N, CA, C and O of each residue as an XYZ file, in Angstrom:
544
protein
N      -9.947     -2.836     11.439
C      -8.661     -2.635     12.085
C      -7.532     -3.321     11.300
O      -6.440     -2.784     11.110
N      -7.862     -4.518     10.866
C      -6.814     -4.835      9.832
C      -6.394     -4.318      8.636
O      -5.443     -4.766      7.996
N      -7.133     -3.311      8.289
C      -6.663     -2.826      7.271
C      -5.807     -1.411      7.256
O      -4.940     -0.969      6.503
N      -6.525     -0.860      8.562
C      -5.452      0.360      9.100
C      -3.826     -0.266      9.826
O      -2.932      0.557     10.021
N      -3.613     -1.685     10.154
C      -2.842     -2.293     10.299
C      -1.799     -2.304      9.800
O      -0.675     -1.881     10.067
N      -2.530     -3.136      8.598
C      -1.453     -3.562      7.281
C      -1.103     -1.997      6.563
O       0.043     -1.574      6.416
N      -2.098     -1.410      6.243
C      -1.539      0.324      5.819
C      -0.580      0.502      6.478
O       0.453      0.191      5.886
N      -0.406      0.988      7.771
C       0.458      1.490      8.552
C       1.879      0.245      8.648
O       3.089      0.451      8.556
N       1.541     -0.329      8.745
C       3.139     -1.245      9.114
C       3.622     -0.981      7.363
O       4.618     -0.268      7.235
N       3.077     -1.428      6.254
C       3.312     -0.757      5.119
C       4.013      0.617      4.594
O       4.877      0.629      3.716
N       3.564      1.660      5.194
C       3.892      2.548      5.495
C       4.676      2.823      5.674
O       5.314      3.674      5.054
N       5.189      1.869      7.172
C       6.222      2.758      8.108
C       7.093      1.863      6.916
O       7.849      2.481      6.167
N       6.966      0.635      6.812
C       8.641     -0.274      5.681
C       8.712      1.127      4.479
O       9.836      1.504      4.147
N       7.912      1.587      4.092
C       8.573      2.398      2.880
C       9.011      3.543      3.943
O       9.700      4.345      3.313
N       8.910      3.893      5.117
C       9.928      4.408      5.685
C      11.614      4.671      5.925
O      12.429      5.593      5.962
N      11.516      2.953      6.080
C      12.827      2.459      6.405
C      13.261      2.690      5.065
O      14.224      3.443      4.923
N      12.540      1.999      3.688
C      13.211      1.939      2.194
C      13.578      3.160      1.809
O      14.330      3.321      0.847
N      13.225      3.880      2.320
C      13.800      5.358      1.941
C      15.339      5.469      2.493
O      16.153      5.762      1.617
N      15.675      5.345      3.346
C      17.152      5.200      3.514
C      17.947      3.769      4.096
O      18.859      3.741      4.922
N      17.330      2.644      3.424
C      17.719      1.497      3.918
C      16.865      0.036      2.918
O      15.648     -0.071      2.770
N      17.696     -0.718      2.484
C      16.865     -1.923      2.107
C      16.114     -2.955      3.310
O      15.164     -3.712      3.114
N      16.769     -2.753      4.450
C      16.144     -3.773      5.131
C      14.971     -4.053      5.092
O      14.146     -3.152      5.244
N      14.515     -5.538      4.853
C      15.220     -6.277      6.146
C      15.791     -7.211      4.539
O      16.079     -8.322      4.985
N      15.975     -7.233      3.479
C      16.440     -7.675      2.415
C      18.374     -6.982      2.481
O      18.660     -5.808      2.716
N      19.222     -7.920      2.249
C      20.741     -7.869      2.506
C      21.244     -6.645      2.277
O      21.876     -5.989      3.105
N      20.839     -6.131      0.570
C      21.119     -5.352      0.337
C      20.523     -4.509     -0.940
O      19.492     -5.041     -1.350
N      20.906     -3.303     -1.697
C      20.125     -2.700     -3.091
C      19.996     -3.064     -3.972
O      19.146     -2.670     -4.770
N      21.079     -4.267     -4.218
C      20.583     -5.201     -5.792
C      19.308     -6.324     -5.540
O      18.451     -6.611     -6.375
N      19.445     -6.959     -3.943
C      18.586     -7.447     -3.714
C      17.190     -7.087     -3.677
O      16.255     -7.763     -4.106
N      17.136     -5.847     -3.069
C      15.955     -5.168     -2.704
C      15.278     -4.689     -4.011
O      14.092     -4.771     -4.328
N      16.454     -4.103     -4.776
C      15.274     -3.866     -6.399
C      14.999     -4.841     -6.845
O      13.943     -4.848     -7.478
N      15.784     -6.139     -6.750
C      15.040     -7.318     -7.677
C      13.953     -7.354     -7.255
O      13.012     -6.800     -7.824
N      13.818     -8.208     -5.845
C      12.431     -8.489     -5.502
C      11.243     -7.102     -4.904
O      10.078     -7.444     -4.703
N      11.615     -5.692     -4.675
C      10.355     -4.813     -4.434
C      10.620     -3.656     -5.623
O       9.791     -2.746     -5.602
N      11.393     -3.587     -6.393
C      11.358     -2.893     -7.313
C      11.245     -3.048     -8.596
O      11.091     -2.248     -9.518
N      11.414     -5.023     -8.499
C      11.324     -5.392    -10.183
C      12.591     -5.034    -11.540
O      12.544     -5.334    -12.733
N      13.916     -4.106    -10.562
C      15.011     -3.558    -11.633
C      15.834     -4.741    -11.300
O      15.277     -5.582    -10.595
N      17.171     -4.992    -11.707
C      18.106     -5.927    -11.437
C      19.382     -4.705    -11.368
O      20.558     -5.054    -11.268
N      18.995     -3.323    -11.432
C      20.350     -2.331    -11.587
C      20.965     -2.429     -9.951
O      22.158     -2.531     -9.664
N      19.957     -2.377     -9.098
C      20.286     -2.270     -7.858
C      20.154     -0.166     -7.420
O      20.577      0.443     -6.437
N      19.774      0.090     -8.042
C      19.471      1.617     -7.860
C      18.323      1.843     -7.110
O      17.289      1.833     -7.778
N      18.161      2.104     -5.571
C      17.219      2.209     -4.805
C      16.235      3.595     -5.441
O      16.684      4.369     -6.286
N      14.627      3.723     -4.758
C      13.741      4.634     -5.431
C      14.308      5.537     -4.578
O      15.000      5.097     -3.660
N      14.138      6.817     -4.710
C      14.169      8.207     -4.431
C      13.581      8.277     -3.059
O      12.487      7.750     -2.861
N      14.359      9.017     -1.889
C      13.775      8.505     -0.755
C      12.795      9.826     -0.679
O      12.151      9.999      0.356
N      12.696     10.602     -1.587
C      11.345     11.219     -1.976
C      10.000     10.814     -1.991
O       9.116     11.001     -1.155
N       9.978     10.109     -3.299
C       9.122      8.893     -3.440
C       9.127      8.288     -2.501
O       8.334      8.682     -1.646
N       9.909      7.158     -2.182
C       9.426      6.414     -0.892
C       8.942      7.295     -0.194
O       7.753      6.975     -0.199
N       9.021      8.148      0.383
C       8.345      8.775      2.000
C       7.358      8.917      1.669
O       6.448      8.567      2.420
N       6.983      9.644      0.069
C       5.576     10.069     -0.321
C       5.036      8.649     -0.508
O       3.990      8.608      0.140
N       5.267      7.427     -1.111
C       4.420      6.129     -1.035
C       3.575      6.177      0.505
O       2.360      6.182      0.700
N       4.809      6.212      1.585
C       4.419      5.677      2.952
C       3.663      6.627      3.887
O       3.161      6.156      4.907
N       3.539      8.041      3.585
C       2.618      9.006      3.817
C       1.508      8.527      3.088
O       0.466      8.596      3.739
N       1.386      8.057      1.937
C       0.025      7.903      1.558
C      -0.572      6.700      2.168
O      -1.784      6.642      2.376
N       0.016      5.997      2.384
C       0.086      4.387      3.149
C      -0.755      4.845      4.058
O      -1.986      4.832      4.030
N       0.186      5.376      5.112
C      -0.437      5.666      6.491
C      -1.784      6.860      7.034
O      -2.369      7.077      8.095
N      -1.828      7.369      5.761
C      -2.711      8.842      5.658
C      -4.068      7.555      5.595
O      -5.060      7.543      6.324
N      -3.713      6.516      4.465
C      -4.842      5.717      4.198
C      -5.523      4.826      5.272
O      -6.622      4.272      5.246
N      -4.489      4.848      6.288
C      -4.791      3.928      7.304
C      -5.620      5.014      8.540
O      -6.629      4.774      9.204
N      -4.662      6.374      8.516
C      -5.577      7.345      9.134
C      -7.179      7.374      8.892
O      -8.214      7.195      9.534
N      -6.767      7.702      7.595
C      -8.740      7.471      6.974
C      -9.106      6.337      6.956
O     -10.294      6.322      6.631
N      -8.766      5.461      7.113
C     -10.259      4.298      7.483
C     -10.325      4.611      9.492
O     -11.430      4.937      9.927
N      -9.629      4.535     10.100
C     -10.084      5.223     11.470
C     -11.002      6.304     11.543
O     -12.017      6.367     12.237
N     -10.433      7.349     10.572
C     -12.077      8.610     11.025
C     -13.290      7.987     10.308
O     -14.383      8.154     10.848
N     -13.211      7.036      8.742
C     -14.500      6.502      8.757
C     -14.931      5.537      9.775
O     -16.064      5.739     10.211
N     -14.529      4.907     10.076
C     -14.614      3.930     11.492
C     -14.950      4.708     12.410
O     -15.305      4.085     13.411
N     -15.007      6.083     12.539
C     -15.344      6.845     13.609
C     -14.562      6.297     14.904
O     -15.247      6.326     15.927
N     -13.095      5.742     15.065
C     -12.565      5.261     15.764
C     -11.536      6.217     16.191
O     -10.879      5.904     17.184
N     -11.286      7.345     15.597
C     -10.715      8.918     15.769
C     -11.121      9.984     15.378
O     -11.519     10.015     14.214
N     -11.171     11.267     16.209
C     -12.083     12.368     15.027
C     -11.888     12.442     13.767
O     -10.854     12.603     13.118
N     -13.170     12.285     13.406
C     -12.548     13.202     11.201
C     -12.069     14.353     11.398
O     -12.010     15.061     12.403
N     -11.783     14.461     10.518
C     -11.064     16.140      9.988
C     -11.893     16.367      8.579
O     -11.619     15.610      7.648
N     -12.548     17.031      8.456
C     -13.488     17.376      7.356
C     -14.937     16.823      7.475
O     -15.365     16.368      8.536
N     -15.725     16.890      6.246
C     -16.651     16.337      6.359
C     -16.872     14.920      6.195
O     -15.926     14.278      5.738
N     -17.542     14.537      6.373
C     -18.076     13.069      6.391
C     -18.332     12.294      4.717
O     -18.197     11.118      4.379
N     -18.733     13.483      3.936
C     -18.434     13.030      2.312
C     -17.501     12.835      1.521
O     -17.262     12.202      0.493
N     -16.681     13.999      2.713
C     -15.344     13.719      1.865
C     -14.259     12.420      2.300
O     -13.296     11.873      1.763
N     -14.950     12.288      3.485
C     -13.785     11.199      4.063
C     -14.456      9.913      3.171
O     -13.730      9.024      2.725
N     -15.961      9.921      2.961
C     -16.403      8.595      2.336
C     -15.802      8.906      1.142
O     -15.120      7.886      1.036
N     -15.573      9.475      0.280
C     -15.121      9.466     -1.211
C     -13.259      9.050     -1.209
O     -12.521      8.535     -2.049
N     -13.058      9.557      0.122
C     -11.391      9.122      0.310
C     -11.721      8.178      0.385
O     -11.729      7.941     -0.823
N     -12.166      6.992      0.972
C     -12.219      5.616      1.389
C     -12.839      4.991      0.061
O     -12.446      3.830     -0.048
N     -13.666      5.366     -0.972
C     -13.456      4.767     -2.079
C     -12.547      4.972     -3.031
O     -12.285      4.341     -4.055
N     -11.980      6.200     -2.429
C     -10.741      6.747     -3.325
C      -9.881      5.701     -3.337
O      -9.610      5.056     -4.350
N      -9.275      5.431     -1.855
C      -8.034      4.329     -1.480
C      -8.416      2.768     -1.925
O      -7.666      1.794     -1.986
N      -9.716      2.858     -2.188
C     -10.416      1.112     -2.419
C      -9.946      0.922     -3.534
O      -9.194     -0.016     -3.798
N     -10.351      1.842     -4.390
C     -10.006      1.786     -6.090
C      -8.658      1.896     -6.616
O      -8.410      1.427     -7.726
N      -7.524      2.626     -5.738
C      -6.454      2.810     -5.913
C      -5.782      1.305     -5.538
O      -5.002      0.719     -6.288
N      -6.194      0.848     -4.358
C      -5.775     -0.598     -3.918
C      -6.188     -1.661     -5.287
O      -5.462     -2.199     -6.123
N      -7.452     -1.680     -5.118
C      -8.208     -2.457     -6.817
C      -7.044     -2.672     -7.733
O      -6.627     -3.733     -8.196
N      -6.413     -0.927     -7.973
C      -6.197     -0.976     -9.656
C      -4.510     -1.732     -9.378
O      -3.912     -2.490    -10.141
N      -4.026     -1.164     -7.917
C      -2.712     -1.816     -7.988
C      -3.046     -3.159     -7.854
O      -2.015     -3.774     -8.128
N      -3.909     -3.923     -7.588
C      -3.769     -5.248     -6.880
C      -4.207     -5.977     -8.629
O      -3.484     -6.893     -9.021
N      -5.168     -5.587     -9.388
C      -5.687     -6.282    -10.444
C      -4.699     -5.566    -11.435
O      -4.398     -6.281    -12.391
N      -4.216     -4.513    -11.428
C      -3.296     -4.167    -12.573
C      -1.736     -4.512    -12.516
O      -0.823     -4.434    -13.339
N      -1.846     -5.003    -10.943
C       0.041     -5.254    -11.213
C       0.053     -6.785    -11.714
O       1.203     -7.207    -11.588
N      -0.622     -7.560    -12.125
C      -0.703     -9.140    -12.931
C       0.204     -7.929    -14.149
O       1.426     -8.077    -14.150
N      -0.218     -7.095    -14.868
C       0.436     -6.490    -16.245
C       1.660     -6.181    -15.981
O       2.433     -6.294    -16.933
N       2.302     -5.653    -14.512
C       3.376     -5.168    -14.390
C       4.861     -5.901    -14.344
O       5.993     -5.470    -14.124
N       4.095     -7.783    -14.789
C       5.474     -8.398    -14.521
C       6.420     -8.639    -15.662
O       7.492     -9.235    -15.567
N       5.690     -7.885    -17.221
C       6.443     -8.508    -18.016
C       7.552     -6.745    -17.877
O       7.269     -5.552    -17.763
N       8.953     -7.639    -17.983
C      10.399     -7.331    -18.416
C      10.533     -6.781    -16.679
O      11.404     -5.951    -16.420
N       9.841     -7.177    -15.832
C      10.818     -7.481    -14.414
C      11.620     -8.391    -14.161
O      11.910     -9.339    -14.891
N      12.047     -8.131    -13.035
C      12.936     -9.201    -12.566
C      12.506    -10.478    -11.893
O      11.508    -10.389    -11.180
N      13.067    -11.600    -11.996
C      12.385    -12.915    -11.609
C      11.731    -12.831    -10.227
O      10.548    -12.994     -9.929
N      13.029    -12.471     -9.274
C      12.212    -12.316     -7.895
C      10.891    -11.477     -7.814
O      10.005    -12.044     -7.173
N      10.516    -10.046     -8.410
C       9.706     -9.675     -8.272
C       8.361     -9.968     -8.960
O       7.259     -9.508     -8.662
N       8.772    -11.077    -10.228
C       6.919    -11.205    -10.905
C       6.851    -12.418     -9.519
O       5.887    -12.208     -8.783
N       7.328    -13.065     -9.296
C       7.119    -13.946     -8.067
C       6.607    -13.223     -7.042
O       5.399    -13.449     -6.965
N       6.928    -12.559     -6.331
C       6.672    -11.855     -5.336
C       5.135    -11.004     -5.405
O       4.161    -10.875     -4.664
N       5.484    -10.607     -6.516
C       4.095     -9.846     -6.986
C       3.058    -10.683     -7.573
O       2.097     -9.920     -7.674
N       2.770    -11.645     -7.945
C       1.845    -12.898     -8.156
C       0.757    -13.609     -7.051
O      -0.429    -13.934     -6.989
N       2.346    -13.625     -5.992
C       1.991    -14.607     -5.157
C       1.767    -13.953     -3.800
O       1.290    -14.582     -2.855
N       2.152    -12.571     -3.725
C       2.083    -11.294     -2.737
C       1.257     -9.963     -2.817
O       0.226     -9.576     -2.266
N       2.050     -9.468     -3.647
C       1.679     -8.072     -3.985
C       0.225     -7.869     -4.492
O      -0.644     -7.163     -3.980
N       0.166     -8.422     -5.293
C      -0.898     -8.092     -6.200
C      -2.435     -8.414     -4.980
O      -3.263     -7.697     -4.418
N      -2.129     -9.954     -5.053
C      -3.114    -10.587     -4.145
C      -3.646     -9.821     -2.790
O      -4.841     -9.727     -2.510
N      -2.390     -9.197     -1.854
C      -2.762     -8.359     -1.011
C      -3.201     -7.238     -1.468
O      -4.213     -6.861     -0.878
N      -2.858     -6.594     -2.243
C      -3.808     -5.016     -2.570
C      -5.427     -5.458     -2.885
O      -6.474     -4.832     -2.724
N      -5.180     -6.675     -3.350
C      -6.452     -6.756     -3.851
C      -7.731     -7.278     -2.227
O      -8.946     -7.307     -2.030
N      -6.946     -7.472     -1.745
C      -7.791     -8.215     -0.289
C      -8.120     -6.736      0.343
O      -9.170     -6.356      0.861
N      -6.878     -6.012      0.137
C      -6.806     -4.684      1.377
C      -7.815     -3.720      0.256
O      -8.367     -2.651      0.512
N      -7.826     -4.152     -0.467
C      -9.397     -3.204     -1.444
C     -10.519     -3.857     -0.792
O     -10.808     -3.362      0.297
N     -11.069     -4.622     -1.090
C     -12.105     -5.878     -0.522
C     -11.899     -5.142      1.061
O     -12.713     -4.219      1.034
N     -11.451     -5.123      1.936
C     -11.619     -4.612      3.065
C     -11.647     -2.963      3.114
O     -12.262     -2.389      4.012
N     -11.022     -2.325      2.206
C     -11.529     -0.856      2.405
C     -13.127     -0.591      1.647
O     -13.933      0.226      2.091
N     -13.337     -1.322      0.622
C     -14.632     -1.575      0.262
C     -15.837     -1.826      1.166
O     -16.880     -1.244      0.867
N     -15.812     -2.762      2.421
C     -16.259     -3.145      3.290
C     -16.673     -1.636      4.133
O     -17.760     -1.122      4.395
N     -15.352     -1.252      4.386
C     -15.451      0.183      5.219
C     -16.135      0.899      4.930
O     -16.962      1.451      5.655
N     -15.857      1.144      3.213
C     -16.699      2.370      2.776
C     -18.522      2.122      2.511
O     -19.447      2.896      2.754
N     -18.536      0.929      2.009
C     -20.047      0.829      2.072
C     -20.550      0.751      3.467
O     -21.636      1.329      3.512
N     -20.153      0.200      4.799
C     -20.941      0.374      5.921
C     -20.757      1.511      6.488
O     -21.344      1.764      7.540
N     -19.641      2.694      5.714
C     -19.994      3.879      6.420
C     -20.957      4.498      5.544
O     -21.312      5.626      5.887
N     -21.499      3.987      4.415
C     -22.261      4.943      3.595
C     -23.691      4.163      4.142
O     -24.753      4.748      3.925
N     -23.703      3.458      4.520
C     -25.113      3.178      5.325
C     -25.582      3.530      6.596
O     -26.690      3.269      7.065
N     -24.307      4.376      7.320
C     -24.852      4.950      8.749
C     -25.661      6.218      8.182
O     -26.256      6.967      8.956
């Protein structure tokens, strides 16, 4: 449940970032520290929505593997989504350590001591998911 949690509240913030920096003052602020630019040019509220659809789609799928809501498909495919999202979490959480050189100060901070570390926990817990659903 914590991990469909943190997905979803995740989610819904790249909601808001799509037409809003909050809860950060304002767009120069908000790219320093979640975008890593110092231009102050917010992402495409394209992109954002598509980040936070995938967010929350991810949080959907650990519930149907949890069998805690119906699946929608088969049962192989939802297990291969749930290592899908593990590995995707993995690569952001162990690959964004590379992403801090020529960011902005607030964000290798943020991402060090935040970012990275949480993707990498919320892998470790979709990992969890997916191997005890591959043992029912």
């Amino acid at each position: 449940m914590v991990l469909t949690i943190v997905l979803a509240a995740i989610g819904v913030l790249h909601f808001v970032w799509a037409f809003s920096p909050w809860p950060l003052k304002d767009a120069v602020t908000f790219t320093k520290a979640i975008g890593g630019s110092d231009d102050g040019v917010m992402p495409s509220a394209f992109s954002t929505v598509a980040v936070g659809l995938a967010l929350i789609g991810g949080a959907v799928l650990t519930l149907m593997v949890n069998e805690s809501i119906p699946a929608l498909g088969p049962d192989w495919l939802l297990l291969v989504g749930m290592y899908v999202l593990t590995a995707v979490l993995l690569a952001r959480g162990l690959g964004g350590y590379f992403m801090n050189a020529g960011m902005a100060a607030e964000f290798q901070q943020l991402n060090t001591v935040l970012y990275s570390p949480l993707c990498v926990a919320l892998a470790a817990l979709g990992g969890i998911v997916a191997v005890a659903a591959s043992r029912r």
